[in-house]
């Protein structure tokens, strides 16, 4: 009974996600869905991405953000303060964003054709992995402070990821995190996913990440699988 | 319809939690339910607690642990390596532990009368807050690397907490975390909850935490609200 209802909720969401995908393609929006624990550094990565995109020589791509949180509009205000456009979606007790809410938020933001639209999901490495939002790619954001075995412990999110951003690399000298062990754990769950190693605080490793995020990198087998 | 089913799932869990509470009281087990993000330092806190309890002059209280994870028995093996008794409960895609699974795990562990039994929930600051496991107290574990505004962004977990363990205080010099702002955010959600500031890595702040965890502290209005 519970499983049937869960299946029904997911099927309803999948229909809305399919509609989103058509909406996004119609507007030529590249849409990324960022998943990660509370405090993994999702918003900080977006702040640093805004800065890095603004510093690039080519005409800057526009970055628009849909922020999902149980409460507060702290993250939308951070994006706006960094020069981006953002809307906040409050989920209350909800543990993830659903496709229907994303359609409304995207239409409210209404980015120009060709924009990059990033959905920052509710801080949660578990539930958001199950809900398709119609995005082009899911990105798992995980920080060096969370431990190197997390891909094995939360395999559903890491398996669903089209890219991984390993954040807070500036803290590597101070935390018990074995980078090789982490990459090995990633490979066991998701053998070909690209991993971008970044420090938003120090502005490190953002070039390759931005190129991938903009969708201008060739997403084939010869894409960088580890880069920093 | 979805809300009705969610209410039914919660009601079923609440009945199992009530049975758990009777089971725990019958055995005089003090049961804590640890909630927090992946990588918040829950397992490390338990490893450090095992060591700190062993170092105390009084006859050591026995610590038993039920580990909840989507996959792997990494955490149960860490507790066993630190000298504790542990069983692992795998949740698969599940985002939280439920009371019925805890009853089975507790009976399997079967600690002696008067033991401390800690349930380490699935790494998730959102969903586990909704599910009563029959525990004496919920403890939110949050690290300094997760950011000082998290109590406001995840209010349900912080409101449900009977204690908060702020972990990884050794990283304070390296992370943008304003301790006073964090404590202010905690107070706005949960005015009287005790906050224990600890570093498992450096073995700091564990004395007051262990005293509280064992249940030998007087849990009244004059309990420490901030301690480190």
Coordinates of C-alpha atoms in Angstrom, one line a residue:
Chain A
X1 CA 0.0 0.0 0.0
X2 CA 2.7 2.4 1.0
X3 CA 4.8 1.3 -1.9
X4 CA 1.9 1.7 -4.3
X5 CA 1.3 5.3 -3.1
X6 CA 5.0 6.1 -3.3
X7 CA 4.9 4.8 -6.9
X8 CA 1.9 7.0 -7.6
X9 CA 3.6 10.1 -6.2
X10 CA 6.7 9.3 -8.3
X11 CA 4.6 8.7 -11.4
X12 CA 2.8 12.0 -11.0
X13 CA 6.1 13.8 -10.5
X14 CA 7.6 12.1 -13.6
X15 CA 4.7 13.4 -15.7
X16 CA 5.4 16.9 -14.5
X17 CA 9.2 16.4 -15.1
X18 CA 8.5 15.4 -18.7
X19 CA 6.5 18.6 -19.1
X20 CA 9.4 20.6 -17.5
X21 CA 11.8 19.0 -20.0
X22 CA 9.7 20.3 -22.9
X23 CA 9.5 23.7 -21.3
X24 CA 13.2 23.9 -20.7
X25 CA 14.0 22.7 -24.2
X26 CA 11.6 25.2 -25.7
X27 CA 13.4 28.1 -24.0
X28 CA 16.8 26.5 -24.5
X29 CA 17.5 26.7 -20.8
X30 CA 20.3 24.4 -19.6
X31 CA 19.0 23.1 -16.3
X32 CA 21.1 21.6 -13.5
X33 CA 19.7 20.0 -10.3
X34 CA 22.2 20.4 -7.4
X35 CA 21.8 17.8 -4.6
X36 CA 23.8 17.6 -1.4
X37 CA 23.7 17.6 2.4
X38 CA 23.0 20.7 4.3
X39 CA 26.2 22.7 4.4
X40 CA 27.9 20.8 1.5
X41 CA 28.6 24.2 -0.1
X42 CA 25.9 24.3 -2.8
X43 CA 25.1 28.0 -2.4
X44 CA 28.8 28.9 -2.0
X45 CA 29.5 27.0 -5.2
X46 CA 26.9 29.0 -7.0
X47 CA 28.2 32.3 -5.6
X48 CA 31.7 31.4 -6.8
X49 CA 30.3 30.3 -10.2
X50 CA 28.6 33.6 -10.6
X51 CA 31.9 35.4 -10.0
X52 CA 33.9 33.0 -12.2
X53 CA 31.4 33.4 -15.1
X54 CA 31.6 37.1 -14.8
X55 CA 35.4 37.0 -15.0
X56 CA 35.4 35.0 -18.2
X57 CA 36.5 36.8 -21.5
X58 CA 33.6 35.4 -23.6
X59 CA 30.1 37.1 -23.3
X60 CA 28.9 35.9 -19.9
X61 CA 26.2 33.3 -19.8
X62 CA 23.3 34.3 -17.5
X63 CA 22.9 32.2 -14.4
X64 CA 19.5 31.9 -12.8
X65 CA 18.8 30.0 -9.6
X66 CA 15.8 28.3 -8.0
X67 CA 16.5 27.8 -4.3
X68 CA 14.7 25.1 -2.4
X69 CA 14.7 25.1 1.4
X70 CA 12.4 24.1 4.3
X71 CA 12.5 27.6 5.6
X72 CA 14.0 31.1 5.1
X73 CA 15.0 32.8 1.8
X74 CA 18.6 33.1 3.0
X75 CA 20.0 31.3 0.0
X76 CA 18.0 33.3 -2.6
X77 CA 19.3 36.5 -1.0
X78 CA 22.9 35.3 -1.1
X79 CA 22.5 34.6 -4.9
X80 CA 21.0 38.0 -5.4
X81 CA 23.8 39.7 -3.4
X82 CA 26.3 37.9 -5.7
X83 CA 24.6 39.4 -8.7
X84 CA 22.4 36.5 -9.7
X85 CA 18.7 36.2 -10.2
X86 CA 16.9 33.8 -7.8
X87 CA 13.6 32.7 -6.5
X88 CA 13.1 30.8 -3.3
X89 CA 10.8 27.8 -3.1
X90 CA 9.8 26.9 0.5
X91 CA 9.0 23.2 1.1
X92 CA 7.9 23.4 4.8
X93 CA 8.3 19.9 6.1
X94 CA 9.1 18.6 2.6
X95 CA 12.4 16.9 2.1
X96 CA 12.9 17.5 -1.6
X97 CA 11.7 19.6 -4.5
X98 CA 9.1 18.3 -6.9
X99 CA 8.7 19.0 -10.6
X100 CA 5.4 20.9 -10.4
X101 CA 6.9 23.5 -8.1
X102 CA 9.9 23.9 -10.4
X103 CA 7.7 24.7 -13.4
X104 CA 6.1 27.6 -11.5
X105 CA 9.4 28.9 -10.2
X106 CA 11.0 28.7 -13.7
X107 CA 8.1 30.6 -15.3
X108 CA 8.4 33.2 -12.6
X109 CA 12.1 33.7 -13.2
X110 CA 11.7 33.4 -16.9
X111 CA 15.4 33.5 -17.9
X112 CA 16.4 34.6 -21.5
X113 CA 16.9 31.9 -24.1
X114 CA 20.2 30.1 -23.6
X115 CA 20.5 30.8 -19.9
X116 CA 21.9 28.4 -17.3
X117 CA 19.2 27.6 -14.7
X118 CA 20.4 25.9 -11.6
X119 CA 18.0 24.3 -9.1
X120 CA 19.5 24.1 -5.6
X121 CA 17.6 21.3 -4.0
X122 CA 16.7 21.0 -0.3
X123 CA 19.9 20.0 1.7
X124 CA 19.5 16.3 1.7
X125 CA 21.7 13.6 0.1
X126 CA 18.9 11.1 0.1
X127 CA 15.4 12.0 -1.0
X128 CA 16.0 14.4 -3.9
X129 CA 17.8 11.7 -5.8
X130 CA 14.4 10.0 -6.4
X131 CA 12.6 13.0 -7.9
X132 CA 13.2 13.9 -11.6
X133 CA 12.8 17.7 -12.1
X134 CA 13.2 17.6 -15.8
X135 CA 16.8 18.8 -15.5
X136 CA 19.6 18.1 -18.1
X137 CA 21.9 16.8 -15.3
X138 CA 22.0 16.1 -11.6
X139 CA 25.1 17.3 -9.8
X140 CA 26.0 15.9 -6.4
X141 CA 27.8 18.4 -4.2
X142 CA 29.8 17.0 -1.4
X143 CA 32.4 18.6 0.8
X144 CA 35.8 17.2 2.0
X145 CA 34.5 17.5 5.6
X146 CA 31.8 14.8 5.0
X147 CA 34.2 11.9 4.7
X148 CA 35.6 9.8 1.9
X149 CA 33.2 6.9 2.2
X150 CA 30.0 8.7 1.5
X151 CA 29.5 7.5 -2.2
X152 CA 29.2 4.0 -0.8
X153 CA 26.9 5.0 2.0
X154 CA 24.5 7.1 -0.1
X155 CA 24.8 5.2 -3.4
X156 CA 21.4 6.3 -4.9
X157 CA 22.4 10.0 -5.1
X158 CA 25.9 9.2 -6.4
X159 CA 24.6 6.7 -9.0
X160 CA 22.1 9.3 -10.3
X161 CA 24.8 12.0 -10.6
X162 CA 25.9 13.3 -14.0
X163 CA 28.7 15.3 -12.3
X164 CA 30.1 15.6 -8.8
X165 CA 31.5 18.7 -7.2
X166 CA 33.9 18.0 -4.4
X167 CA 33.9 21.2 -2.4
X168 CA 36.0 22.8 0.4
X169 CA 39.3 21.4 -0.9
X170 CA 41.0 24.2 1.1
X171 CA 40.1 22.2 4.2
X172 CA 42.0 19.0 3.0
X173 CA 45.0 19.7 5.3
X174 CA 42.7 19.7 8.4
X175 CA 40.3 16.9 7.8
X176 CA 40.7 13.1 7.7
X177 CA 39.7 12.7 4.1
X178 CA 41.6 10.4 1.7
X179 CA 41.1 11.8 -1.8
X180 CA 42.2 8.6 -3.5
X181 CA 39.8 6.6 -1.4
X182 CA 37.0 9.0 -2.2
X183 CA 37.6 8.8 -5.9
X184 CA 37.7 5.0 -5.7
X185 CA 34.4 5.0 -3.9
X186 CA 32.9 7.2 -6.6
X187 CA 34.2 4.9 -9.3
X188 CA 32.6 1.9 -7.7
X189 CA 29.2 3.5 -7.8
X190 CA 29.4 5.6 -10.9
X191 CA 32.4 4.7 -13.1
X192 CA 32.5 7.5 -15.6
X193 CA 31.0 10.5 -13.7
X194 CA 33.2 13.7 -13.9
X195 CA 34.5 14.9 -10.5
X196 CA 35.3 18.6 -10.1
X197 CA 37.4 19.5 -7.1
X198 CA 36.8 23.1 -6.0
X199 CA 37.2 25.6 -3.2
X200 CA 34.6 28.3 -3.4
X201 CA 36.2 30.1 -0.5
X202 CA 39.6 30.3 -2.3
X203 CA 38.3 30.4 -5.8
X204 CA 40.1 27.2 -6.8
X205 CA 39.1 24.7 -9.5
X206 CA 36.2 26.7 -10.9
X207 CA 37.3 26.9 -14.6
X208 CA 36.6 23.3 -15.6
X209 CA 33.5 23.3 -13.4
X210 CA 32.1 26.4 -15.1
X211 CA 32.9 25.0 -18.6
X212 CA 31.0 21.8 -17.7
X213 CA 28.1 23.6 -16.1
X214 CA 27.6 25.8 -19.1
X215 CA 27.3 22.7 -21.2
X216 CA 30.0 23.8 -23.7
X217 CA 32.3 20.9 -22.7
X218 CA 32.0 17.7 -24.8
X219 CA 30.2 15.3 -22.6
X220 CA 31.7 12.1 -23.9
X221 CA 33.9 9.4 -22.7
X222 CA 36.9 11.7 -23.1
X223 CA 35.5 14.3 -20.7
X224 CA 37.7 14.9 -17.7
X225 CA 36.9 12.3 -15.1
X226 CA 38.9 14.0 -12.4
X227 CA 39.9 17.6 -12.5
X228 CA 40.9 20.2 -9.9
Chain B
X1 CA -4.7 11.6 -0.4
X2 CA -0.9 11.8 -0.1
X3 CA -1.3 13.7 3.2
X4 CA -3.7 11.0 4.5
X5 CA -1.3 8.3 3.7
X6 CA 1.6 10.2 5.2
X7 CA -0.6 10.6 8.4
X8 CA -1.3 6.8 8.3
X9 CA 2.4 6.0 8.0
X10 CA 3.2 8.3 10.9
X11 CA 0.4 6.9 13.0
X12 CA 1.6 3.3 12.4
X13 CA 5.2 4.4 13.4
X14 CA 3.9 6.2 16.5
X15 CA 2.2 3.0 17.7
X16 CA 5.5 1.1 17.2
X17 CA 7.4 3.9 19.0
X18 CA 5.0 3.6 22.0
X19 CA 5.8 -0.1 22.2
X20 CA 9.5 0.7 21.9
X21 CA 9.3 3.2 24.8
X22 CA 7.8 0.4 27.0
X23 CA 10.5 -2.0 25.9
X24 CA 13.3 0.5 26.7
X25 CA 11.8 1.4 30.1
X26 CA 11.4 -2.3 31.0
X27 CA 15.1 -2.8 30.3
X28 CA 16.1 0.6 31.8
X29 CA 17.9 1.4 28.6
X30 CA 18.5 5.1 28.1
X31 CA 17.9 5.6 24.3
X32 CA 19.2 8.5 22.3
X33 CA 18.3 9.2 18.6
X34 CA 21.1 11.0 16.8
X35 CA 20.1 13.0 13.7
X36 CA 22.3 15.0 11.4
X37 CA 23.5 15.4 7.8
X38 CA 25.9 12.9 6.2
X39 CA 29.3 13.7 7.5
X40 CA 28.1 15.8 10.4
X41 CA 30.3 13.6 12.6
X42 CA 27.8 11.3 14.3
X43 CA 29.9 8.2 14.2
X44 CA 33.1 10.1 15.2
X45 CA 31.2 11.5 18.1
X46 CA 30.2 8.0 19.2
X47 CA 33.8 6.8 18.8
X48 CA 35.0 9.7 21.0
X49 CA 32.2 9.0 23.5
X50 CA 33.3 5.4 23.8
X51 CA 36.8 6.5 24.5
X52 CA 35.8 9.2 27.0
X53 CA 33.4 6.9 28.9
X54 CA 36.2 4.3 29.2
X55 CA 38.5 7.0 30.6
X56 CA 36.1 8.0 33.4
X57 CA 36.9 7.0 37.0
X58 CA 33.4 5.7 37.8
X59 CA 32.4 2.2 36.6
X60 CA 31.9 2.7 32.9
X61 CA 28.4 2.7 31.5
X62 CA 27.9 0.4 28.6
X63 CA 27.3 2.0 25.2
X64 CA 25.4 0.1 22.5
X65 CA 24.7 1.5 19.0
X66 CA 22.1 0.9 16.3
X67 CA 23.5 2.2 13.0
X68 CA 21.2 3.3 10.2
X69 CA 22.5 3.7 6.7
X70 CA 21.2 3.3 3.2
X71 CA 24.1 1.0 2.5
X72 CA 27.3 -0.5 3.9
X73 CA 28.1 -1.6 7.5
X74 CA 31.0 0.9 7.7
X75 CA 29.7 2.7 10.7
X76 CA 28.9 -0.5 12.8
X77 CA 32.4 -1.7 12.1
X78 CA 33.8 1.6 13.2
X79 CA 31.9 1.4 16.5
X80 CA 33.1 -2.2 17.0
X81 CA 36.7 -1.2 16.3
X82 CA 36.3 1.5 19.0
X83 CA 35.3 -1.2 21.5
X84 CA 31.5 -0.8 21.3
X85 CA 28.7 -3.1 20.4
X86 CA 26.7 -2.3 17.3
X87 CA 24.2 -3.6 14.8
X88 CA 23.7 -2.1 11.3
X89 CA 20.2 -1.5 9.9
X90 CA 20.2 -1.0 6.2
X91 CA 17.4 1.2 4.8
X92 CA 18.0 0.8 1.1
X93 CA 16.3 3.8 -0.6
X94 CA 14.8 4.7 2.8
X95 CA 15.7 8.2 4.2
X96 CA 15.1 7.5 7.9
X97 CA 14.8 4.8 10.5
X98 CA 11.3 3.6 11.6
X99 CA 10.3 2.4 15.1
X100 CA 9.6 -1.2 14.1
X101 CA 13.1 -1.8 12.8
X102 CA 14.6 -0.3 16.0
X103 CA 12.6 -2.8 18.1
X104 CA 14.2 -5.7 16.2
X105 CA 17.7 -4.2 16.3
X106 CA 17.4 -3.5 20.0
X107 CA 16.3 -7.0 20.8
X108 CA 19.2 -8.4 18.7
X109 CA 21.7 -6.2 20.6
X110 CA 19.9 -6.9 24.0
X111 CA 22.1 -4.6 26.1
X112 CA 22.3 -5.1 29.9
X113 CA 19.9 -3.2 32.2
X114 CA 21.0 0.5 32.6
X115 CA 22.9 0.7 29.3
X116 CA 23.1 3.7 27.0
X117 CA 21.6 2.7 23.6
X118 CA 22.3 5.2 20.8
X119 CA 20.5 5.1 17.5
X120 CA 22.5 6.8 14.8
X121 CA 19.9 7.7 12.2
X122 CA 20.4 7.8 8.4
X123 CA 22.4 10.9 7.5
X124 CA 19.6 13.4 6.9
X125 CA 18.7 16.5 8.7
X126 CA 15.2 16.5 7.4
X127 CA 13.1 13.3 7.4
X128 CA 14.3 11.5 10.6
X129 CA 12.9 14.5 12.6
X130 CA 9.4 13.3 11.8
X131 CA 9.7 9.7 13.1
X132 CA 9.5 8.9 16.8
X133 CA 11.6 5.9 17.6
X134 CA 10.6 5.7 21.2
X135 CA 13.8 7.4 22.3
X136 CA 14.3 9.3 25.5
X137 CA 15.9 12.2 23.6
X138 CA 16.7 13.4 20.1
X139 CA 20.1 14.8 19.5
X140 CA 20.9 16.9 16.5
X141 CA 24.5 16.6 15.5
X142 CA 25.8 19.5 13.3
X143 CA 29.3 20.4 12.3
X144 CA 30.9 23.8 12.2
X145 CA 31.5 23.3 8.5
X146 CA 27.8 23.2 7.7
X147 CA 27.2 26.9 8.3
X148 CA 25.8 29.0 11.2
X149 CA 22.3 29.5 9.7
X150 CA 21.2 25.9 9.5
X151 CA 18.9 26.0 12.6
X152 CA 16.7 28.5 10.7
X153 CA 16.8 26.6 7.4
X154 CA 16.0 23.2 9.0
X155 CA 13.8 24.2 11.8
X156 CA 11.9 20.9 12.3
X157 CA 15.0 19.0 13.3
X158 CA 16.3 21.7 15.6
X159 CA 12.8 22.2 17.2
X160 CA 12.6 18.5 17.9
X161 CA 16.1 18.3 19.5
X162 CA 16.5 17.7 23.2
X163 CA 20.2 18.4 22.8
X164 CA 22.5 19.7 20.1
X165 CA 26.1 18.5 19.5
X166 CA 28.1 21.1 17.6
X167 CA 31.0 19.0 16.2
X168 CA 34.3 19.8 14.5
X169 CA 35.1 22.8 16.6
X170 CA 38.8 22.2 15.7
X171 CA 37.9 23.6 12.3
X172 CA 36.6 26.9 13.5
X173 CA 39.8 28.8 12.5
X174 CA 39.3 27.6 8.9
X175 CA 35.6 28.0 8.2
X176 CA 33.2 30.9 7.9
X177 CA 31.2 30.0 11.0
X178 CA 30.0 32.7 13.4
X179 CA 29.5 30.8 16.8
X180 CA 27.4 33.6 18.3
X181 CA 25.1 33.7 15.2
X182 CA 24.7 29.9 15.3
X183 CA 23.7 30.0 19.0
X184 CA 21.3 32.9 18.3
X185 CA 19.7 30.8 15.5
X186 CA 19.4 27.8 17.8
X187 CA 17.7 30.0 20.5
X188 CA 15.2 31.4 18.0
X189 CA 14.1 27.8 17.2
X190 CA 14.6 26.0 20.5
X191 CA 15.2 28.5 23.4
X192 CA 16.3 26.1 26.1
X193 CA 18.0 23.2 24.3
X194 CA 21.5 22.4 25.6
X195 CA 24.3 22.8 23.1
X196 CA 27.5 20.8 23.5
X197 CA 30.5 22.0 21.5
X198 CA 32.9 19.2 20.8
X199 CA 35.8 18.1 18.7
X200 CA 35.9 14.3 18.3
X201 CA 39.2 14.5 16.5
X202 CA 40.9 16.5 19.2
X203 CA 38.9 15.0 22.1
X204 CA 37.6 18.4 23.2
X205 CA 34.4 19.2 25.1
X206 CA 33.4 15.5 25.7
X207 CA 33.0 15.6 29.5
X208 CA 29.8 17.6 29.7
X209 CA 28.4 15.8 26.6
X210 CA 29.1 12.4 28.2
X211 CA 27.5 13.4 31.4
X212 CA 24.4 14.6 29.6
X213 CA 24.3 11.5 27.3
X214 CA 24.4 9.1 30.3
X215 CA 21.4 10.9 31.7
X216 CA 23.0 11.6 35.0
X217 CA 22.9 15.4 34.6
X218 CA 19.9 17.2 36.0
X219 CA 17.8 17.9 33.0
X220 CA 16.1 21.0 34.3
X221 CA 16.0 24.7 33.4
X222 CA 19.4 25.2 35.1
X223 CA 21.1 22.6 32.9
X224 CA 23.9 24.1 30.9
X225 CA 22.5 25.7 27.8
X226 CA 26.0 26.3 26.2
X227 CA 29.0 24.3 27.2
X228 CA 32.3 23.5 25.5

